[in-house]
Amino acid sequence: MRAQNSATLPDAIAVAETGTDSAPAARRGTLLAALGVIAFSLTFPSTVWGLESFGPWSLVAVRSVLAAVIAGAFLLVGRVPLPERRHWAGLAVVAGGVVIGFPLLTTLALKTSTTSHAAVVVGLLPLTTATFAAVRTGRRPSRTFWIAAVAGAVVVLGFTLKESGGALSQGDLYLFGALLVCAAGYTEGGRLARLMPGWQVIGWALVLCLPLTVAGSAVALAYEPVHLTAHGVAGLLWVAAGSTFFGLYVWYRGMAAIGIPRASQLQLAQPLLTLFWSVTVLGERLSPAAPVAAGAVLVCIAVTQRARS
């Protein structure tokens, strides 16, 4: 969404769970869901590459414009009718959280934070979204769920304080803000995804933002210098086409084929994959705390999923 985002997409934003007893269809669904997770895991490294050529505001605005053009083409080819008027408010929340808020705040954070640091912090997104969903729907998760959710939050907070020398940095504040706005967008997207295919939810959200992102692109490009490099262009193209649209498209298709629980198990690998890309693609050196904290957060997420099932 996930541009997929686009950084992680928990089961709270999933389409209605379906499944099939066909082994070939299950294998195909597993492959599609896995491709979605891989696409989302590349978002932060691609953003770092994109920042080599564009300023943070330009990168976010232009990536949203490109993703909206791709989404609009799919909607036109599929002759998808306009959403009912009663859904537009929800789409605006999705647009504000997933299309604009999360990409902008994480891009600003990555100006000063490493991708490995951001991957650990944003690894808390499934728990944050689950909490928003519980409040939004009025459901009461079990005590085990809340214990695991709080434990995950404590792990991430402890990690950020350790990495930042005992105080939250500006990048950390951007990342925590990104968690909140994205969780709100994902939660509202989950409600809409019960009424229309998930890829149409993100597609219409992107199209809804198009006037704003086109204007934003014009202003940002006029004020932020552009120095085109191969890395910068590749990063922009990936966060637009790969993370924001393709990742969400294959993720939803795969989840519809194999169901939420199996797809969610694949998603647990996303923060660790991002750590892998940060080392192999960007050449970052991981702090000893990063993989430990990421692993602890994954355990907490797994416990919350079991507690909710």
mmCIF file of C-alpha atoms in Angstrom:
data_model
loop_
_atom_site.group_PDB
_atom_site.id
_atom_site.type_symbol
_atom_site.label_atom_id
_atom_site.label_comp_id
_atom_site.label_asym_id
_atom_site.label_seq_id
_atom_site.Cartn_x
_atom_site.Cartn_y
_atom_site.Cartn_z
ATOM 1 C CA MET A 1 0.000 0.000 0.000
ATOM 2 C CA ARG A 2 1.297 -2.260 1.506
ATOM 3 C CA ALA A 3 1.766 0.681 -0.896
ATOM 4 C CA GLN A 4 2.179 -1.558 0.709
ATOM 5 C CA ASN A 5 3.184 -0.091 1.372
ATOM 6 C CA SER A 6 2.918 0.748 1.496
ATOM 7 C CA ALA A 7 5.484 -0.515 4.625
ATOM 8 C CA THR A 8 3.112 -3.708 6.611
ATOM 9 C CA LEU A 9 -0.700 -4.719 6.049
ATOM 10 C CA PRO A 10 -2.285 -6.611 8.944
ATOM 11 C CA ASP A 11 -5.314 -8.820 8.733
ATOM 12 C CA ALA A 12 -7.464 -5.962 9.997
ATOM 13 C CA ILE A 13 -7.462 -4.515 6.478
ATOM 14 C CA ALA A 14 -8.081 -7.793 4.704
ATOM 15 C CA VAL A 15 -10.938 -8.614 2.439
ATOM 16 C CA ALA A 16 -13.468 -11.123 3.666
ATOM 17 C CA GLU A 17 -11.675 -14.364 4.271
ATOM 18 C CA THR A 18 -12.172 -16.945 1.592
ATOM 19 C CA GLY A 19 -10.374 -20.063 0.728
ATOM 20 C CA THR A 20 -10.209 -22.981 -1.617
ATOM 21 C CA ASP A 21 -9.506 -26.658 -1.365
ATOM 22 C CA SER A 22 -7.705 -26.638 -4.691
ATOM 23 C CA ALA A 23 -3.999 -27.308 -4.152
ATOM 24 C CA PRO A 24 -2.891 -25.442 -7.320
ATOM 25 C CA ALA A 25 -5.007 -22.437 -6.366
ATOM 26 C CA ALA A 26 -3.586 -22.505 -2.830
ATOM 27 C CA ARG A 27 -0.031 -22.594 -4.157
ATOM 28 C CA ARG A 28 -0.791 -19.716 -6.492
ATOM 29 C CA GLY A 29 -2.338 -17.733 -3.663
ATOM 30 C CA THR A 30 0.661 -18.374 -1.431
ATOM 31 C CA LEU A 31 2.993 -17.192 -4.186
ATOM 32 C CA LEU A 32 0.975 -14.000 -4.734
ATOM 33 C CA ALA A 33 0.858 -13.194 -1.018
ATOM 34 C CA ALA A 34 4.602 -13.826 -0.719
ATOM 35 C CA LEU A 35 5.250 -11.459 -3.641
ATOM 36 C CA GLY A 36 3.240 -8.817 -1.812
ATOM 37 C CA VAL A 37 5.335 -9.204 1.338
ATOM 38 C CA ILE A 38 8.554 -8.950 -0.690
ATOM 39 C CA ALA A 39 7.247 -5.813 -2.425
ATOM 40 C CA PHE A 40 6.401 -4.152 0.891
ATOM 41 C CA SER A 41 9.760 -5.079 2.417
ATOM 42 C CA LEU A 42 11.548 -3.133 -0.327
ATOM 43 C CA THR A 43 9.674 0.120 0.365
ATOM 44 C CA PHE A 44 12.162 1.656 2.794
ATOM 45 C CA PRO A 45 15.315 0.811 0.794
ATOM 46 C CA SER A 46 13.620 2.146 -2.352
ATOM 47 C CA THR A 47 12.675 5.335 -0.518
ATOM 48 C CA VAL A 48 16.304 5.849 0.503
ATOM 49 C CA TRP A 49 17.308 5.436 -3.139
ATOM 50 C CA GLY A 50 14.582 7.861 -4.246
ATOM 51 C CA LEU A 51 15.882 10.472 -1.809
ATOM 52 C CA GLU A 52 19.155 10.503 -3.764
ATOM 53 C CA SER A 53 17.314 12.316 -6.573
ATOM 54 C CA PHE A 54 14.278 13.953 -4.986
ATOM 55 C CA GLY A 55 13.424 15.901 -1.883
ATOM 56 C CA PRO A 56 11.071 14.181 0.575
ATOM 57 C CA TRP A 57 8.005 16.199 -0.419
ATOM 58 C CA SER A 58 8.682 15.752 -4.133
ATOM 59 C CA LEU A 59 9.255 12.024 -3.776
ATOM 60 C CA VAL A 60 5.978 11.456 -1.934
ATOM 61 C CA ALA A 61 3.918 13.638 -4.267
ATOM 62 C CA VAL A 62 5.348 12.247 -7.506
ATOM 63 C CA ARG A 63 5.134 8.638 -6.290
ATOM 64 C CA SER A 64 1.449 9.150 -5.465
ATOM 65 C CA VAL A 65 0.758 10.681 -8.879
ATOM 66 C CA LEU A 66 2.417 7.764 -10.692
ATOM 67 C CA ALA A 67 0.614 5.195 -8.531
ATOM 68 C CA ALA A 68 -2.711 6.971 -9.146
ATOM 69 C CA VAL A 69 -2.162 6.872 -12.907
ATOM 70 C CA ILE A 70 -1.508 3.122 -12.746
ATOM 71 C CA ALA A 71 -4.492 2.529 -10.466
ATOM 72 C CA GLY A 72 -6.723 4.694 -12.646
ATOM 73 C CA ALA A 73 -5.741 2.710 -15.720
ATOM 74 C CA PHE A 74 -6.690 -0.559 -14.004
ATOM 75 C CA LEU A 75 -10.001 0.910 -12.844
ATOM 76 C CA LEU A 76 -10.768 2.137 -16.351
ATOM 77 C CA VAL A 77 -9.817 -1.110 -18.067
ATOM 78 C CA GLY A 78 -11.894 -3.042 -15.549
ATOM 79 C CA ARG A 79 -14.799 -0.601 -16.006
ATOM 80 C CA VAL A 80 -15.090 -0.385 -12.248
ATOM 81 C CA PRO A 81 -18.033 1.844 -11.266
ATOM 82 C CA LEU A 82 -17.555 4.785 -8.940
ATOM 83 C CA PRO A 83 -17.905 3.909 -5.250
ATOM 84 C CA GLU A 84 -21.184 4.844 -3.608
ATOM 85 C CA ARG A 85 -21.222 8.299 -2.066
ATOM 86 C CA ARG A 86 -21.460 6.839 1.440
ATOM 87 C CA HIS A 87 -17.990 5.280 0.973
ATOM 88 C CA TRP A 88 -16.148 8.462 0.016
ATOM 89 C CA ALA A 89 -15.545 9.596 3.610
ATOM 90 C CA GLY A 90 -13.925 6.253 4.394
ATOM 91 C CA LEU A 91 -11.814 6.470 1.245
ATOM 92 C CA ALA A 92 -10.667 9.926 2.359
ATOM 93 C CA VAL A 93 -9.422 8.423 5.636
ATOM 94 C CA VAL A 94 -7.582 5.694 3.689
ATOM 95 C CA ALA A 95 -6.087 8.331 1.392
ATOM 96 C CA GLY A 96 -4.977 10.537 4.272
ATOM 97 C CA GLY A 97 -3.394 7.667 6.175
ATOM 98 C CA VAL A 98 -2.035 5.307 3.524
ATOM 99 C CA VAL A 99 -1.525 7.434 0.395
ATOM 100 C CA ILE A 100 -0.239 10.665 1.975
ATOM 101 C CA GLY A 101 0.389 10.395 5.726
ATOM 102 C CA PHE A 102 2.418 7.198 6.006
ATOM 103 C CA PRO A 103 4.617 7.745 2.907
ATOM 104 C CA LEU A 104 5.322 11.369 3.855
ATOM 105 C CA LEU A 105 6.153 10.732 7.512
ATOM 106 C CA THR A 106 8.328 7.681 6.818
ATOM 107 C CA THR A 107 10.138 9.519 4.013
ATOM 108 C CA LEU A 108 10.878 12.423 6.352
ATOM 109 C CA ALA A 109 12.037 9.932 8.988
ATOM 110 C CA LEU A 110 14.396 8.225 6.547
ATOM 111 C CA LYS A 111 16.217 11.519 6.027
ATOM 112 C CA THR A 112 17.814 10.900 9.445
ATOM 113 C CA SER A 113 16.953 7.292 10.413
ATOM 114 C CA THR A 114 18.376 4.124 8.908
ATOM 115 C CA THR A 115 16.073 1.664 7.145
ATOM 116 C CA SER A 116 16.881 -0.998 9.735
ATOM 117 C CA HIS A 117 15.816 1.321 12.554
ATOM 118 C CA ALA A 118 12.619 2.261 10.707
ATOM 119 C CA ALA A 119 11.848 -1.394 9.938
ATOM 120 C CA VAL A 120 11.861 -2.294 13.632
ATOM 121 C CA VAL A 121 9.664 0.648 14.637
ATOM 122 C CA VAL A 122 7.164 0.187 11.811
ATOM 123 C CA GLY A 123 7.122 -3.545 12.541
ATOM 124 C CA LEU A 124 4.713 -2.529 15.298
ATOM 125 C CA LEU A 125 2.102 -1.515 12.683
ATOM 126 C CA PRO A 126 0.026 -4.746 12.841
ATOM 127 C CA LEU A 127 -0.398 -4.314 16.594
ATOM 128 C CA THR A 128 -1.226 -0.614 16.221
ATOM 129 C CA THR A 129 -3.804 -1.378 13.558
ATOM 130 C CA ALA A 130 -5.329 -4.167 15.626
ATOM 131 C CA THR A 131 -5.764 -1.709 18.495
ATOM 132 C CA PHE A 132 -7.402 0.860 16.216
ATOM 133 C CA ALA A 133 -9.660 -1.843 14.805
ATOM 134 C CA ALA A 134 -10.724 -2.938 18.300
ATOM 135 C CA VAL A 135 -11.686 0.640 19.155
ATOM 136 C CA ARG A 136 -13.368 1.239 15.783
ATOM 137 C CA THR A 137 -15.464 -1.936 15.845
ATOM 138 C CA GLY A 138 -16.142 -2.038 19.563
ATOM 139 C CA ARG A 139 -14.773 -5.565 19.865
ATOM 140 C CA ARG A 140 -13.038 -6.630 23.059
ATOM 141 C CA PRO A 141 -9.902 -8.694 22.407
ATOM 142 C CA SER A 142 -8.692 -11.090 25.059
ATOM 143 C CA ARG A 143 -6.342 -10.182 27.875
ATOM 144 C CA THR A 144 -3.607 -12.189 26.140
ATOM 145 C CA PHE A 145 -3.976 -9.971 23.074
ATOM 146 C CA TRP A 146 -3.534 -6.780 25.073
ATOM 147 C CA ILE A 147 -0.572 -8.137 27.039
ATOM 148 C CA ALA A 148 1.214 -9.069 23.809
ATOM 149 C CA ALA A 149 0.325 -5.744 22.177
ATOM 150 C CA VAL A 150 1.659 -3.735 25.130
ATOM 151 C CA ALA A 151 4.784 -5.918 25.247
ATOM 152 C CA GLY A 152 5.441 -5.202 21.568
ATOM 153 C CA ALA A 153 5.030 -1.475 22.144
ATOM 154 C CA VAL A 154 7.426 -1.582 25.100
ATOM 155 C CA VAL A 155 10.020 -3.448 23.010
ATOM 156 C CA VAL A 156 9.865 -0.869 20.222
ATOM 157 C CA LEU A 157 9.942 2.074 22.626
ATOM 158 C CA GLY A 158 12.928 0.584 24.441
ATOM 159 C CA PHE A 159 14.690 -0.014 21.131
ATOM 160 C CA THR A 160 14.146 3.550 19.926
ATOM 161 C CA LEU A 161 15.334 5.047 23.214
ATOM 162 C CA LYS A 162 18.459 2.886 23.183
ATOM 163 C CA GLU A 163 19.250 3.697 19.557
ATOM 164 C CA SER A 164 18.595 7.416 20.067
ATOM 165 C CA GLY A 165 20.700 7.795 23.202
ATOM 166 C CA GLY A 166 17.890 7.899 25.748
ATOM 167 C CA ALA A 167 15.591 10.386 24.005
ATOM 168 C CA LEU A 168 13.319 10.138 20.995
ATOM 169 C CA SER A 169 14.774 11.695 17.868
ATOM 170 C CA GLN A 170 12.820 13.677 15.297
ATOM 171 C CA GLY A 171 12.919 10.645 13.013
ATOM 172 C CA ASP A 172 11.357 8.507 15.754
ATOM 173 C CA LEU A 173 8.535 11.012 16.175
ATOM 174 C CA TYR A 174 7.869 10.858 12.429
ATOM 175 C CA LEU A 175 7.809 7.052 12.575
ATOM 176 C CA PHE A 176 5.405 6.941 15.530
ATOM 177 C CA GLY A 177 3.182 9.445 13.763
ATOM 178 C CA ALA A 178 3.300 7.243 10.662
ATOM 179 C CA LEU A 179 2.150 4.281 12.752
ATOM 180 C CA LEU A 180 -0.906 6.179 13.966
ATOM 181 C CA VAL A 181 -2.089 7.626 10.648
ATOM 182 C CA CYS A 182 -1.440 4.403 8.755
ATOM 183 C CA ALA A 183 -3.253 2.310 11.359
ATOM 184 C CA ALA A 184 -6.265 4.619 11.036
ATOM 185 C CA GLY A 185 -6.152 4.277 7.242
ATOM 186 C CA TYR A 186 -5.780 0.505 7.388
ATOM 187 C CA THR A 187 -8.650 0.161 9.858
ATOM 188 C CA GLU A 188 -11.015 2.159 7.684
ATOM 189 C CA GLY A 189 -9.729 0.292 4.639
ATOM 190 C CA GLY A 190 -10.612 -2.964 6.371
ATOM 191 C CA ARG A 191 -14.200 -1.830 6.731
ATOM 192 C CA LEU A 192 -14.373 -0.831 3.066
ATOM 193 C CA ALA A 193 -12.641 -4.035 1.934
ATOM 194 C CA ARG A 194 -15.673 -5.990 3.129
ATOM 195 C CA LEU A 195 -17.751 -4.032 0.616
ATOM 196 C CA MET A 196 -15.420 -3.914 -2.405
ATOM 197 C CA PRO A 197 -12.210 -5.656 -3.512
ATOM 198 C CA GLY A 198 -9.216 -4.410 -1.562
ATOM 199 C CA TRP A 199 -7.282 -3.273 -4.620
ATOM 200 C CA GLN A 200 -10.204 -1.037 -5.558
ATOM 201 C CA VAL A 201 -10.088 0.552 -2.100
ATOM 202 C CA ILE A 202 -6.468 1.638 -2.540
ATOM 203 C CA GLY A 203 -7.094 2.412 -6.216
ATOM 204 C CA TRP A 204 -9.904 4.856 -5.489
ATOM 205 C CA ALA A 205 -7.980 6.340 -2.563
ATOM 206 C CA LEU A 206 -5.077 7.094 -4.917
ATOM 207 C CA VAL A 207 -7.388 8.602 -7.543
ATOM 208 C CA LEU A 208 -9.147 10.674 -4.864
ATOM 209 C CA CYS A 209 -5.775 12.231 -3.936
ATOM 210 C CA LEU A 210 -4.748 12.926 -7.533
ATOM 211 C CA PRO A 211 -5.700 16.644 -7.662
ATOM 212 C CA LEU A 212 -3.841 17.250 -4.398
ATOM 213 C CA THR A 213 -0.772 15.212 -5.353
ATOM 214 C CA VAL A 214 -0.511 16.816 -8.809
ATOM 215 C CA ALA A 215 -0.577 20.276 -7.223
ATOM 216 C CA GLY A 216 1.831 19.102 -4.534
ATOM 217 C CA SER A 217 4.216 17.733 -7.157
ATOM 218 C CA ALA A 218 4.277 21.045 -9.026
ATOM 219 C CA VAL A 219 5.012 23.032 -5.874
ATOM 220 C CA ALA A 220 7.532 20.589 -4.399
ATOM 221 C CA LEU A 221 9.476 20.158 -7.637
ATOM 222 C CA ALA A 222 9.730 23.938 -7.938
ATOM 223 C CA TYR A 223 11.304 24.279 -4.484
ATOM 224 C CA GLU A 224 13.267 21.047 -4.035
ATOM 225 C CA PRO A 225 16.225 20.451 -6.376
ATOM 226 C CA VAL A 226 16.159 17.295 -8.470
ATOM 227 C CA HIS A 227 19.380 15.422 -9.260
ATOM 228 C CA LEU A 228 18.444 12.379 -11.310
ATOM 229 C CA THR A 229 20.479 9.247 -10.721
ATOM 230 C CA ALA A 230 19.844 5.621 -11.643
ATOM 231 C CA HIS A 231 19.203 4.772 -7.994
ATOM 232 C CA GLY A 232 16.884 7.739 -7.546
ATOM 233 C CA VAL A 233 14.730 6.914 -10.561
ATOM 234 C CA ALA A 234 14.623 3.207 -9.698
ATOM 235 C CA GLY A 235 13.614 4.025 -6.143
ATOM 236 C CA LEU A 236 10.822 6.330 -7.295
ATOM 237 C CA LEU A 237 9.460 3.802 -9.777
ATOM 238 C CA TRP A 238 9.471 1.013 -7.205
ATOM 239 C CA VAL A 239 7.696 2.909 -4.417
ATOM 240 C CA ALA A 240 5.092 4.068 -6.952
ATOM 241 C CA ALA A 241 4.458 0.956 -9.011
ATOM 242 C CA GLY A 242 5.897 -1.785 -6.823
ATOM 243 C CA SER A 243 5.081 -0.907 -3.233
ATOM 244 C CA THR A 244 2.007 1.272 -3.618
ATOM 245 C CA PHE A 245 0.095 -0.610 -6.315
ATOM 246 C CA PHE A 246 1.607 -3.957 -7.325
ATOM 247 C CA GLY A 247 2.296 -5.034 -3.738
ATOM 248 C CA LEU A 248 -1.250 -4.305 -2.614
ATOM 249 C CA TYR A 249 -2.727 -5.933 -5.717
ATOM 250 C CA VAL A 250 -0.932 -9.288 -5.353
ATOM 251 C CA TRP A 251 -1.313 -9.227 -1.548
ATOM 252 C CA TYR A 252 -5.090 -8.961 -1.722
ATOM 253 C CA ARG A 253 -5.336 -11.535 -4.504
ATOM 254 C CA GLY A 254 -3.194 -13.966 -2.537
ATOM 255 C CA MET A 255 -5.061 -13.373 0.711
ATOM 256 C CA ALA A 256 -8.391 -14.008 -0.997
ATOM 257 C CA ALA A 257 -7.073 -17.369 -2.223
ATOM 258 C CA ILE A 258 -5.447 -18.736 0.948
ATOM 259 C CA GLY A 259 -7.273 -16.839 3.705
ATOM 260 C CA ILE A 260 -6.179 -14.358 6.332
ATOM 261 C CA PRO A 261 -4.383 -16.670 8.798
ATOM 262 C CA ARG A 262 -2.013 -18.238 6.266
ATOM 263 C CA ALA A 263 -1.288 -14.917 4.577
ATOM 264 C CA SER A 264 -0.582 -13.262 7.924
ATOM 265 C CA GLN A 265 2.032 -15.885 8.736
ATOM 266 C CA LEU A 266 3.887 -14.888 5.567
ATOM 267 C CA GLN A 267 3.711 -11.234 6.586
ATOM 268 C CA LEU A 268 5.629 -11.926 9.775
ATOM 269 C CA ALA A 269 8.785 -12.119 7.631
ATOM 270 C CA GLN A 270 8.464 -8.533 6.372
ATOM 271 C CA PRO A 271 10.528 -6.648 9.017
ATOM 272 C CA LEU A 272 13.309 -9.222 8.814
ATOM 273 C CA LEU A 273 13.293 -8.973 5.018
ATOM 274 C CA THR A 274 13.653 -5.203 5.272
ATOM 275 C CA LEU A 275 16.638 -5.682 7.582
ATOM 276 C CA PHE A 276 18.127 -8.030 4.974
ATOM 277 C CA TRP A 277 17.656 -5.452 2.180
ATOM 278 C CA SER A 278 19.131 -2.683 4.343
ATOM 279 C CA VAL A 279 22.343 -4.698 4.619
ATOM 280 C CA THR A 280 22.576 -6.186 1.116
ATOM 281 C CA VAL A 281 21.172 -3.306 -0.950
ATOM 282 C CA LEU A 282 22.113 -0.233 1.080
ATOM 283 C CA GLY A 283 25.184 -1.578 2.839
ATOM 284 C CA GLU A 284 23.963 -0.576 6.290
ATOM 285 C CA ARG A 285 25.492 -2.107 9.400
ATOM 286 C CA LEU A 286 22.896 -3.454 11.797
ATOM 287 C CA SER A 287 23.114 -2.658 15.456
ATOM 288 C CA PRO A 288 22.986 -5.823 17.602
ATOM 289 C CA ALA A 289 19.641 -4.640 19.014
ATOM 290 C CA ALA A 290 17.867 -4.398 15.647
ATOM 291 C CA PRO A 291 17.372 -8.105 14.803
ATOM 292 C CA VAL A 292 16.683 -8.898 18.467
ATOM 293 C CA ALA A 293 13.984 -6.217 18.709
ATOM 294 C CA ALA A 294 12.492 -7.222 15.338
ATOM 295 C CA GLY A 295 12.303 -10.847 16.438
ATOM 296 C CA ALA A 296 10.650 -9.889 19.737
ATOM 297 C CA VAL A 297 8.045 -7.787 17.926
ATOM 298 C CA LEU A 298 7.287 -10.686 15.574
ATOM 299 C CA VAL A 299 6.699 -12.972 18.549
ATOM 300 C CA CYS A 300 4.272 -10.436 20.027
ATOM 301 C CA ILE A 301 2.428 -10.167 16.697
ATOM 302 C CA ALA A 302 2.167 -13.958 16.453
ATOM 303 C CA VAL A 303 0.687 -14.091 19.963
ATOM 304 C CA THR A 304 -1.897 -11.413 19.153
ATOM 305 C CA GLN A 305 -2.923 -13.281 16.010
ATOM 306 C CA ARG A 306 -3.413 -16.513 17.942
ATOM 307 C CA ALA A 307 -5.321 -14.641 20.669
ATOM 308 C CA ARG A 308 -7.691 -13.111 18.081
ATOM 309 C CA SER A 309 -8.346 -16.348 16.192
#
